[in-house]
XYZ file of C-alpha atoms in Angstrom:
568
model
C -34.094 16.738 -14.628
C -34.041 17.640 -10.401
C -35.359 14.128 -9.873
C -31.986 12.602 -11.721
C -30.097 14.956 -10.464
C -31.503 14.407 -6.903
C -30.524 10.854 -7.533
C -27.498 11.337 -8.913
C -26.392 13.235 -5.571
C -27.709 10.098 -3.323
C -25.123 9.094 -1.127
C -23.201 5.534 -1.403
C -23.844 5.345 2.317
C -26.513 3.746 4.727
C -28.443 6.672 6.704
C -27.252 5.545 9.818
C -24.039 6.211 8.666
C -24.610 9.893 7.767
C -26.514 10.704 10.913
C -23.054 10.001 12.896
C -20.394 12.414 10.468
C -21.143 16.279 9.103
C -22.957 16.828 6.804
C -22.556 15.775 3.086
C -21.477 12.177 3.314
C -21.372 10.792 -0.143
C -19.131 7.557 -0.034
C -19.402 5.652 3.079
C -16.747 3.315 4.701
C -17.976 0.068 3.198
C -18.238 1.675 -0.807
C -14.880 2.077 -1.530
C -13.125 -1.077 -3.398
C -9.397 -1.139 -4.858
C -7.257 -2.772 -6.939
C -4.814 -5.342 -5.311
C -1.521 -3.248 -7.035
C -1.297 0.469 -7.150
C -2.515 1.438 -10.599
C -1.221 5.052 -11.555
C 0.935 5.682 -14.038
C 3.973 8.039 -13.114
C 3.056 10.137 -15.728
C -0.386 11.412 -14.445
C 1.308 13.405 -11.601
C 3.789 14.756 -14.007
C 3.071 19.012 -14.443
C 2.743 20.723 -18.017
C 5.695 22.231 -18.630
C 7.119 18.215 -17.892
C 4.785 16.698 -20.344
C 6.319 19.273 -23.365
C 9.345 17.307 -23.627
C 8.441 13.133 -21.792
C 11.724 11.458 -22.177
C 11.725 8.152 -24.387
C 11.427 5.132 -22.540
C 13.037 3.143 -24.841
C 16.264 6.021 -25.243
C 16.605 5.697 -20.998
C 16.436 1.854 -21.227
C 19.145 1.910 -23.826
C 21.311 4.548 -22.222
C 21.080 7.318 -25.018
C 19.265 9.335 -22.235
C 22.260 8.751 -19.092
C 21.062 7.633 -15.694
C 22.954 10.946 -14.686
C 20.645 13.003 -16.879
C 17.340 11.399 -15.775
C 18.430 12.115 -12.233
C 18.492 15.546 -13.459
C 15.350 15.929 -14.593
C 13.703 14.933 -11.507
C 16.126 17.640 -9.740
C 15.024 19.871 -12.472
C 11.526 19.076 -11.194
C 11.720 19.695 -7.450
C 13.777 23.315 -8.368
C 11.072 24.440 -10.579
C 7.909 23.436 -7.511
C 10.611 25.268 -4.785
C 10.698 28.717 -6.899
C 7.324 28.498 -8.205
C 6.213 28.640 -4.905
C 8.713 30.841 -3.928
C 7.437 33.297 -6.703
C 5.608 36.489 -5.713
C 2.305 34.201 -7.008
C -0.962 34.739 -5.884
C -2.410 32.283 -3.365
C -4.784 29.350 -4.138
C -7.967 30.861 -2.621
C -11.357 29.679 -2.370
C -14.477 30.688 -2.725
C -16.053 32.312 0.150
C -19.281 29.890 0.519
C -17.102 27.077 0.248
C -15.042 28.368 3.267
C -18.130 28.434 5.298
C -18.719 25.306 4.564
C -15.286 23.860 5.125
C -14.893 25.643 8.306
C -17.915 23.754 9.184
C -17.048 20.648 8.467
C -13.789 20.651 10.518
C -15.113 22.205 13.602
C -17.483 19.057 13.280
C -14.525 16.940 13.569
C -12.012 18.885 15.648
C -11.688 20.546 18.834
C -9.531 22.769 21.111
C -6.390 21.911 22.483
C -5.874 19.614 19.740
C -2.183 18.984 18.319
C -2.869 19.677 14.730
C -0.179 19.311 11.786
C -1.032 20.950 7.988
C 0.421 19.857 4.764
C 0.722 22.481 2.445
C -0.244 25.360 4.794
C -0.996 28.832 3.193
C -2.181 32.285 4.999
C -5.898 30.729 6.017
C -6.269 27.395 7.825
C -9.747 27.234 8.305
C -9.945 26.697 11.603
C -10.162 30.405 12.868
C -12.879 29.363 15.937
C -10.457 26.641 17.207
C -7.913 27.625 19.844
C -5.174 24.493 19.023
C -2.329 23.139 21.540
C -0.317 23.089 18.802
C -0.622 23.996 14.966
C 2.238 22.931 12.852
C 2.643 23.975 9.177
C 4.508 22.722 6.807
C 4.811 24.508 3.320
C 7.355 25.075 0.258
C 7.429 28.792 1.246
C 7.015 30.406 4.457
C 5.328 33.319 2.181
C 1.818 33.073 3.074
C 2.372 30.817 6.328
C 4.061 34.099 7.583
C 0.847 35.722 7.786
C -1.454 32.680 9.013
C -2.487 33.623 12.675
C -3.385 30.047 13.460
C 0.319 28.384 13.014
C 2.537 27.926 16.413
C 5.400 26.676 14.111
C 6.384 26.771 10.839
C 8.544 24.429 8.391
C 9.841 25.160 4.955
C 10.116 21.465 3.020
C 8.910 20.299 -0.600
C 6.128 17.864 -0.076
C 7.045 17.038 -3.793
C 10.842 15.912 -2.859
C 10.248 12.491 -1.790
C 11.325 8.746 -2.306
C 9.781 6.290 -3.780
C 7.778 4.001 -1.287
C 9.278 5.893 1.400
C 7.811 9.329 2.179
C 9.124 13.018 2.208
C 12.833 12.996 2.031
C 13.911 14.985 5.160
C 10.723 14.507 6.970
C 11.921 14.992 10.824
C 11.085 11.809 12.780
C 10.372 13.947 16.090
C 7.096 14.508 14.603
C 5.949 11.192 14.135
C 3.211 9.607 16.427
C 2.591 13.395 17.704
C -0.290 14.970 16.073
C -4.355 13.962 16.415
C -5.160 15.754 13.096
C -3.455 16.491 9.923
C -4.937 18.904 7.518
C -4.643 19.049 3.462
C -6.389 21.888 2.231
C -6.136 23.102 -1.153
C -2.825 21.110 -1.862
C -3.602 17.603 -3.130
C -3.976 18.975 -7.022
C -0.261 19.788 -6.707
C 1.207 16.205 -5.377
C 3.808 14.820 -7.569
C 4.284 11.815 -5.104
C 0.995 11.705 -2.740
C 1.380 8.309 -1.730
C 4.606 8.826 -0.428
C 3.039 12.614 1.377
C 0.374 10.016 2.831
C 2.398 7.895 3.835
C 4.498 10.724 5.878
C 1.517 12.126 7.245
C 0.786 8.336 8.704
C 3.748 8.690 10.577
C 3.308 11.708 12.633
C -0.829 10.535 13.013
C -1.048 9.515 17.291
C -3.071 5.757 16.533
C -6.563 7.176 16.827
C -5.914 10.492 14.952
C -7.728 11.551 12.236
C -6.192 13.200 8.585
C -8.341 15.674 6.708
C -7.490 16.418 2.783
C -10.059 19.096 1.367
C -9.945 19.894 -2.252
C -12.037 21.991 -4.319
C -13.310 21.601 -8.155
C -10.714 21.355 -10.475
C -11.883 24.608 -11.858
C -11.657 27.209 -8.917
C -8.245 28.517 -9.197
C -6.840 26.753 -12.340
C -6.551 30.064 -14.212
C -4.186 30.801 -11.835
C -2.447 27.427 -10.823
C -2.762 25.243 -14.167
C 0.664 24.935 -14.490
C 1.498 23.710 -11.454
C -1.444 20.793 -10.857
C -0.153 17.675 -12.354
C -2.094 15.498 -15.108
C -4.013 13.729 -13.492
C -5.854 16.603 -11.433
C -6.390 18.803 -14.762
C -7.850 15.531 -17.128
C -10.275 13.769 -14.731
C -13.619 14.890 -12.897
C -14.378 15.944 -9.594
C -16.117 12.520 -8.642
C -13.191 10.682 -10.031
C -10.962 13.325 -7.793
C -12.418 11.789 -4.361
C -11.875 8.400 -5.594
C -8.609 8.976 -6.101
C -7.937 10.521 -3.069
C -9.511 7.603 -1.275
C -6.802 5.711 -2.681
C -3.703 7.324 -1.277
C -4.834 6.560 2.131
C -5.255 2.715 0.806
C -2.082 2.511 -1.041
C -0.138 4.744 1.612
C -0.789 2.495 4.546
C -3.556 0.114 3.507
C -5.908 -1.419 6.887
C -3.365 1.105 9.122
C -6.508 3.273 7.873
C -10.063 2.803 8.685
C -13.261 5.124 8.592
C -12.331 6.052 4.900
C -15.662 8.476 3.864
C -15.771 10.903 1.301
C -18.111 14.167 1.288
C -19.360 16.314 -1.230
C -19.425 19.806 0.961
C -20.022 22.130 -1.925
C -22.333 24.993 -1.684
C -26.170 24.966 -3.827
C -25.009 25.433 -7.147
C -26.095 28.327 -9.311
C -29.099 27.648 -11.787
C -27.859 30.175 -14.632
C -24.373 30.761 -16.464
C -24.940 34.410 -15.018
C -25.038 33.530 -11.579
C -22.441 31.336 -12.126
C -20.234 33.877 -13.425
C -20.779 35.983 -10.566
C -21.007 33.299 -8.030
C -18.921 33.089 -4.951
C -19.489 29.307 -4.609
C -18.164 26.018 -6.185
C -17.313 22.442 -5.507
C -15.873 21.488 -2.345
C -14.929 17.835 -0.813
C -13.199 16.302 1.935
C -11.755 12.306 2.225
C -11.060 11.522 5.744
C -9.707 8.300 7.714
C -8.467 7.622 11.036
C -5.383 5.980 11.863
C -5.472 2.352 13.967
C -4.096 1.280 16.794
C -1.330 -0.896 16.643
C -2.256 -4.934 16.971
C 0.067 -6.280 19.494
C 1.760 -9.578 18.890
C -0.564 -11.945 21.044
C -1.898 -15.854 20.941
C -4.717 -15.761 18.567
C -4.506 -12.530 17.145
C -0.686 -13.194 15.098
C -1.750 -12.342 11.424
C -3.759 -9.406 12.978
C 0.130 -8.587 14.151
C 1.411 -8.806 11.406
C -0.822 -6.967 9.250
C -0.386 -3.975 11.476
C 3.926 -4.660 11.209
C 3.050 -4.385 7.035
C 1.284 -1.442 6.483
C 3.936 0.862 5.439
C 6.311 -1.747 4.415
C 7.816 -0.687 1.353
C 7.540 -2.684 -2.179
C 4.842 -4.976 -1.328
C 1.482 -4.527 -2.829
C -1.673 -5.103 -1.325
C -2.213 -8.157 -2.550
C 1.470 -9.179 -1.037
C 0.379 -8.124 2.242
C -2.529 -10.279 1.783
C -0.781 -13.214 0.922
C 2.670 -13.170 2.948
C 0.465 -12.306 6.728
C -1.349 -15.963 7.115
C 1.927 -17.272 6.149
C 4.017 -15.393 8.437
C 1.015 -15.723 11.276
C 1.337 -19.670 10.850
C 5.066 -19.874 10.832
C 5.010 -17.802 13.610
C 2.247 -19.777 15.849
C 4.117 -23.452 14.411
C 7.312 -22.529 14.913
C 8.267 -20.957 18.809
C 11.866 -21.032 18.503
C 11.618 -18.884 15.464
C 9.868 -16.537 16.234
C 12.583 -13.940 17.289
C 13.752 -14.555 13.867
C 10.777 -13.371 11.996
C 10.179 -10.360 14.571
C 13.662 -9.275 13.422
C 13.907 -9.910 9.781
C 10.149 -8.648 8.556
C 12.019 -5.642 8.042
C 14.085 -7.778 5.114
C 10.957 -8.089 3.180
C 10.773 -5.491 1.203
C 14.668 -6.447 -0.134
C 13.152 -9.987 -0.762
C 9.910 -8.947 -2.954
C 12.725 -6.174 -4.571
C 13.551 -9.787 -6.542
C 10.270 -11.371 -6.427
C 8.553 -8.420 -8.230
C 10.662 -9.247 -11.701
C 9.332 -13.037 -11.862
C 6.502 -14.069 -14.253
C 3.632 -14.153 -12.145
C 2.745 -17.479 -14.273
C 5.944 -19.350 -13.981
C 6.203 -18.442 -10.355
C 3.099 -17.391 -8.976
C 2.139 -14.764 -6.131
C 1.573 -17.481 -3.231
C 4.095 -19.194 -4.326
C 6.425 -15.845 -3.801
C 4.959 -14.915 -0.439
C 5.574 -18.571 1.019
C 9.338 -18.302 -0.077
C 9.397 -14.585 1.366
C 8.312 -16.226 4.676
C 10.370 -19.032 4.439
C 13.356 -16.974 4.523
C 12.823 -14.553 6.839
C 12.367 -17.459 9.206
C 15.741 -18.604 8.305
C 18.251 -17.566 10.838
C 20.939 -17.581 8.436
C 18.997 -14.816 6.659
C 20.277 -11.450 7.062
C 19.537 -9.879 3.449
C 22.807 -9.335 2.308
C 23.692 -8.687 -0.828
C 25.298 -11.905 -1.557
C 22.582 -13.658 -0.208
C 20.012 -11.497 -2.348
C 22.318 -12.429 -5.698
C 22.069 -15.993 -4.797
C 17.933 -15.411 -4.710
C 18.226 -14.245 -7.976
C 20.432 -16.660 -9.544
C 18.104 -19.222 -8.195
C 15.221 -17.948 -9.470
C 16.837 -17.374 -13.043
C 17.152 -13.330 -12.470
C 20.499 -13.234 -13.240
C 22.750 -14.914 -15.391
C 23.849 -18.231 -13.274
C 27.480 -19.619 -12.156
C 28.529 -22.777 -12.456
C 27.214 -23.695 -8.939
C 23.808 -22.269 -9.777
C 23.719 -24.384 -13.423
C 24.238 -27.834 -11.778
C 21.858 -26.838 -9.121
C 19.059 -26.129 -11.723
C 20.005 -29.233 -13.779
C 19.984 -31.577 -11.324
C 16.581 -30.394 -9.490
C 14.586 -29.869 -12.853
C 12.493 -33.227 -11.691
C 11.241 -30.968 -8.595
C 7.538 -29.307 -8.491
C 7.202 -25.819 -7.688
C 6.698 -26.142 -4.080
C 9.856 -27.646 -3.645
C 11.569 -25.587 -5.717
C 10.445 -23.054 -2.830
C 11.521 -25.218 -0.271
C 15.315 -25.619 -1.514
C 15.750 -22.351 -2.055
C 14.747 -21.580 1.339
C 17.185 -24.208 2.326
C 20.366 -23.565 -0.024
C 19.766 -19.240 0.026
C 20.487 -18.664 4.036
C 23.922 -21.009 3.433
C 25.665 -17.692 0.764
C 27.778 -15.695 3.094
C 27.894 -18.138 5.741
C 29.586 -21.232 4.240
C 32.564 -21.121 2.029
C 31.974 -21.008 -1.863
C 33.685 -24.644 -2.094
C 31.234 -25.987 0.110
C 28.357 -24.905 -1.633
C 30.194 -26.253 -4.878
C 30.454 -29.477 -3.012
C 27.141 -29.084 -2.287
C 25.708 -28.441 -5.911
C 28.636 -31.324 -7.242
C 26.657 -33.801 -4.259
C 23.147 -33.842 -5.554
C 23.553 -36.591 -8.698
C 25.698 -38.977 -6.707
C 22.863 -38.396 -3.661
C 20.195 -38.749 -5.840
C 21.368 -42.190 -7.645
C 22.390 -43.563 -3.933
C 18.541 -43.185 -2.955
C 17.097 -44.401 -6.169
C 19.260 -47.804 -5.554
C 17.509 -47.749 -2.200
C 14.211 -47.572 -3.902
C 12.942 -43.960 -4.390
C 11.883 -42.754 -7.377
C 14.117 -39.917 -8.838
C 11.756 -37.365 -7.799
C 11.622 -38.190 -4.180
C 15.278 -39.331 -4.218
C 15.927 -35.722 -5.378
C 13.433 -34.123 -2.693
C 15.353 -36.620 0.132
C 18.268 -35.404 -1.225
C 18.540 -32.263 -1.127
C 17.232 -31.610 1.779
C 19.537 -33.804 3.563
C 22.154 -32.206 1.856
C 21.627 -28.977 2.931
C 20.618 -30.209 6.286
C 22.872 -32.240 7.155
C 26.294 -30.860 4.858
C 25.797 -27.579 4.543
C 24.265 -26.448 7.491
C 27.148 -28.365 9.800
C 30.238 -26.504 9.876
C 32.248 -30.632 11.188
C 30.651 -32.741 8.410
C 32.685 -32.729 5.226
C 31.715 -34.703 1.707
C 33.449 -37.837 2.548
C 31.342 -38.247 5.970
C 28.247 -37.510 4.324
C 28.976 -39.457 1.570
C 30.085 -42.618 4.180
C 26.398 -41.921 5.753
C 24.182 -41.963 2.663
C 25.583 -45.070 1.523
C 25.256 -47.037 4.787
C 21.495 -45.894 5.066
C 19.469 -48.517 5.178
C 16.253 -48.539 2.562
C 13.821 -48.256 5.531
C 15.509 -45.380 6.719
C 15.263 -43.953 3.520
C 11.838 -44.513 3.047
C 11.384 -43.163 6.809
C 12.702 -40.215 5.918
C 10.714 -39.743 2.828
C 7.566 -40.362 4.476
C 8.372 -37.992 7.406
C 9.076 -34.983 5.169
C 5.713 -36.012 3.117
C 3.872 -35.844 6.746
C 5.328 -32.528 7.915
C 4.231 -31.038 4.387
C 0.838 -32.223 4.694
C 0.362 -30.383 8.170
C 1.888 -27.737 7.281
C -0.411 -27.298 4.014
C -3.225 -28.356 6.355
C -2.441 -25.310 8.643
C -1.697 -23.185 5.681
C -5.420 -23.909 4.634
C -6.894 -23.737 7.287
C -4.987 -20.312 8.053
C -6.498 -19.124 4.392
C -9.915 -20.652 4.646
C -10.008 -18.725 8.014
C -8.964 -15.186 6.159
C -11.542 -16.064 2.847
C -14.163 -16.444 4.916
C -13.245 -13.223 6.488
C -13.043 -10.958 3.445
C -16.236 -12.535 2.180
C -18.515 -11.771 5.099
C -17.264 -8.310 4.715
C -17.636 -8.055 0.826
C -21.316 -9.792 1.625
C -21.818 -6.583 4.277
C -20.572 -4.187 1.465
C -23.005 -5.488 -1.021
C -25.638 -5.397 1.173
C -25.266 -2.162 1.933
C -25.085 -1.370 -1.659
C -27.951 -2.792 -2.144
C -29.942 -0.942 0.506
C -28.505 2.325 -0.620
C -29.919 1.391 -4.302
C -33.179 0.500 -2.933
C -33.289 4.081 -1.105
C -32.292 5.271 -4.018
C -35.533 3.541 -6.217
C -38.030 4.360 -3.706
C -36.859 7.655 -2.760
C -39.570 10.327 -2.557
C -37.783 12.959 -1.125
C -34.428 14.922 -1.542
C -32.873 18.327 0.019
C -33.753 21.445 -1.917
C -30.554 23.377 -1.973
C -32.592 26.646 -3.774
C -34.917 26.413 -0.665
C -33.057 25.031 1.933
C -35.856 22.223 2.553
C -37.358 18.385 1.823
C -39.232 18.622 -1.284
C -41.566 15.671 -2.934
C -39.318 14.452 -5.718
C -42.005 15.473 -8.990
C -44.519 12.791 -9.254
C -43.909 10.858 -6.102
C -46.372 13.185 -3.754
C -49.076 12.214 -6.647
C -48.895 8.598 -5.361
């Protein structure tokens, strides 16, 4: 039984790892692995007294529960946190070995004249030997921070009033890039929104500084605090619990982390249900990760850029990021006298992918919806408005389509998907900027193009491709060229020309999807050398695990033989 339980407490980190952090490393920086989307339900964060009465889905969808009253129950829910806390309730307090130990482990980590900011502060910060520059807390109630000797400021605000993708509604901004540390203690279990809390806590995080969110067992004060730690917290184990954690800080700001490592800092556990009962210990563990510099925009290291301009970008997913950054890094290297453009409009992204998220991921998949999110945001015509956004989605069949949009669709059903992407980057940019008859003249000009170029000797799907393109080109992105002129000019081109032209466009695709390959094979190769390094260190951590013959005696407080192994 010790020898499985020994192994069951072996770390999921190489040695040399553990000899540079404190004590109790249990998941190293190269264990952790995610899912490319965020994959909580809403309803795991949700409190008790919300799960007595879940509203129906279906009811809210059809409008017998009003949008009015489902903002109201989300009010409902940020009263209820304020005067809970508010409440003359007793304070989440931990056991007194554990506070040894976390006092510990932070004084291995920080250090005086520190600028230190703490989420959820209460009367006991745990850094009594520390002598801080400053010490910020932040809390629901000012109740116990009143009597915390280590605060130089305090700050009443509902880490649980927050917006979606965003962070902590009135967050001020003059703390942002100003702290090296920000502390979570005892507050995580009651997070209705912690990736958006993460997120926040990014912001004020100098690049460099470290954040620090300690939580203890889910058993230590629940008598006390059930009712206020949501579902997920109460229904899933303490091993799960630092997993979990580990996320926010990946779904929060994604590679704008790095060092992730979990520890298990709990104190020897009792061996009896008596000493248990009468124990002042219990489980105690700390996920960490340091914030990372900023990559500046620089020849050779773009999509290393642009990663670094993505990692708090609303909306987008991980696997977004992933596939929009060689995309933008290659537009961005190909194209010079863009590249203002793209700088400017990344911020439009997140209003793009607002669309893109509703597609079918089978009739329009994921790389096919981060190269049209780069194509327009390279557009300078692009701005994000809201005509231009109802035009993206009456292209893409979101919405119910006009008469422009109809003929547009009927007469371009011979194109593949990649040109598909193409025109839409073309036609999109052109709402808001040209006059609605114009783009009707545009939509009315494909047929009459198309059958001029298949007299010339293209096939219909290339004479739609030429087309179109020429079309938008050449029509609708020139303010002096009306549909007689290029009407005159189609006709008069010569079959060669024609042809040129075709051959031309086929060219310029080729390179680009040359450069787009090469761009990905670069980035595969990348994240496989680095899943190769995490399985190999798996696999060394397994092997220590197999031929262990020792483990720490927390009874005696030394290395024992594990039973059998001295034998050998």
């Amino acid at each position: 039984m010790r020898e499985e339980d020994a192994k069951k407490k072996m770390p999921m980190a190489l040695p040399e790892e553990a000899e540079k952090e404190a004590p109790g490393l249990r998941v190293g920086e190269q264990a952790w692995k995610w899912p490319p989307v965020y994959p909580y339900d809403r309803e795991l964060f949700r409190r008790p007294d919300e799960e007595e009465t879940p509203p129906n889905p279906l009811a809210m969808a059809t409008g017998e529960v009003p949008v009015d009253d489902q903002e109201e129950r989300a009010a409902d829910s940020v009263v209820k946190s304020k005067n809970f806390w508010a409440a003359e309730e007793p304070e989440t307090v931990i056991k007194p070995d554990c506070v040894v130990n976390l006092e510990k482990h932070l004084k291995f980590y920080l250090e005086d004249g520190m600028d230190v900011l703490e989420l959820g502060a209460g009367s006991n910060s745990y850094t009594s030997s520390l002598k801080f520059n400053t010490h910020v807390g932040i809390a629901a109630s000012s109740k116990y921070m009143n009597s915390n000797p280590s605060l130089t400021d305090k700050l009443t605000l509902d880490l649980n009033d927050c917006t979606e993708d965003v962070g902590v509604n009135a967050f001020p901004e003059n703390m942002y890039n100003k702290f090296d540390v920000v502390l979570i203690s005892n507050t995580v279990d009651f997070l209705t929104e912690p990736k958006e809390v993460f997120k926040s806590a990014y912001r004020t995080l100098k690049p460099g500084g470290k954040m620090i969110v300690a939580f203890t067992d889910k058993n230590m004060y629940k008598d006390s605090f059930e009712n206020q730690m949501t579902k997920m917290w109460r229904t899933m184990t303490d091993d799960q619990h630092m997993w979990v954690v580990g996320s926010f800080f990946e779904f929060s700001a994604g590679k704008g982390w790095s060092g992730l490592k979990g520890f298990d800092i709990s104190p020897p556990k009792p061996t009896n249900f008596v000493q248990e009962k009468l124990s002042n210990t219990g489980g105690m563990y700390v996920v960490q990760a340091t914030k990372n510099e900023v990559t500046e925009m620089e020849s050779g290291k773009e999509e290393e850029g642009f990663e670094s301009m993505l990692w708090l970008t609303p909306t987008l997913e991980s696997r977004d990021k992933m596939l929009i950054t060689p995309r933008l890094a290659r537009m961005y290297t190909r194209l010079p006298g863009a590249r203002d453009t793209i700088l400017k409009n990344v911020n439009l992204l997140p209003a793009v992918y607002a669309s893109l998220v509703k597609m079918d991921s089978f009739a329009f998949p994921f790389n096919l919806q981060a190269q049209l999110a780069a194509n327009l945001i390279s557009e300078s015509g692009f701005e994000g408005s809201e005509k231009q956004l109802n035009a993206l989605e009456e292209g893409l069949g979101l919405q119910t389509p006009g008469e422009t949009w109809t003929m547009i669709g009927t007469e371009t059903a011979v194109l593949n998907p990649e040109e598909k992407v193409d025109l839409l980057t073309f036609i999109v940019p052109r709402f808001g900027e040209v006059s609605d008859d114009k783009m009707s003249d545009f939509a009315a000009g494909i047929r009459p193009t198309k059958e001029v170029l298949m007299e010339k000797g293209l096939a219909e799907a290339e004479a739609c491709l030429v087309g179109t393109e020429l079309l938008a080109r050449d029509f609708l992105g020139s303010e002096d060229v009306e549909k007689e002129d290029f009407g005159r000019w189609i006709t008069e081109m010569s079959r060669e020309e024609a042809e040129g032209i075709l051959a031309a466009r086929k060219s310029f695709k080729s390179k680009s999807e040359e450069e787009l390959n090469r761009f990905v094979t670069e980035r595969e190769e990348r994240l496989k050398k680095e899943q190769e390094e995490r399985e190999q260190m798996m696999k060394q951590v397994e092997k220590a695990r197999e031929e262990r013959t020792m483990f720490f005696n927390d009874e005696t407080g030394k290395m024992e033989f594990i039973d059998g192994k001295d034998d050998e």
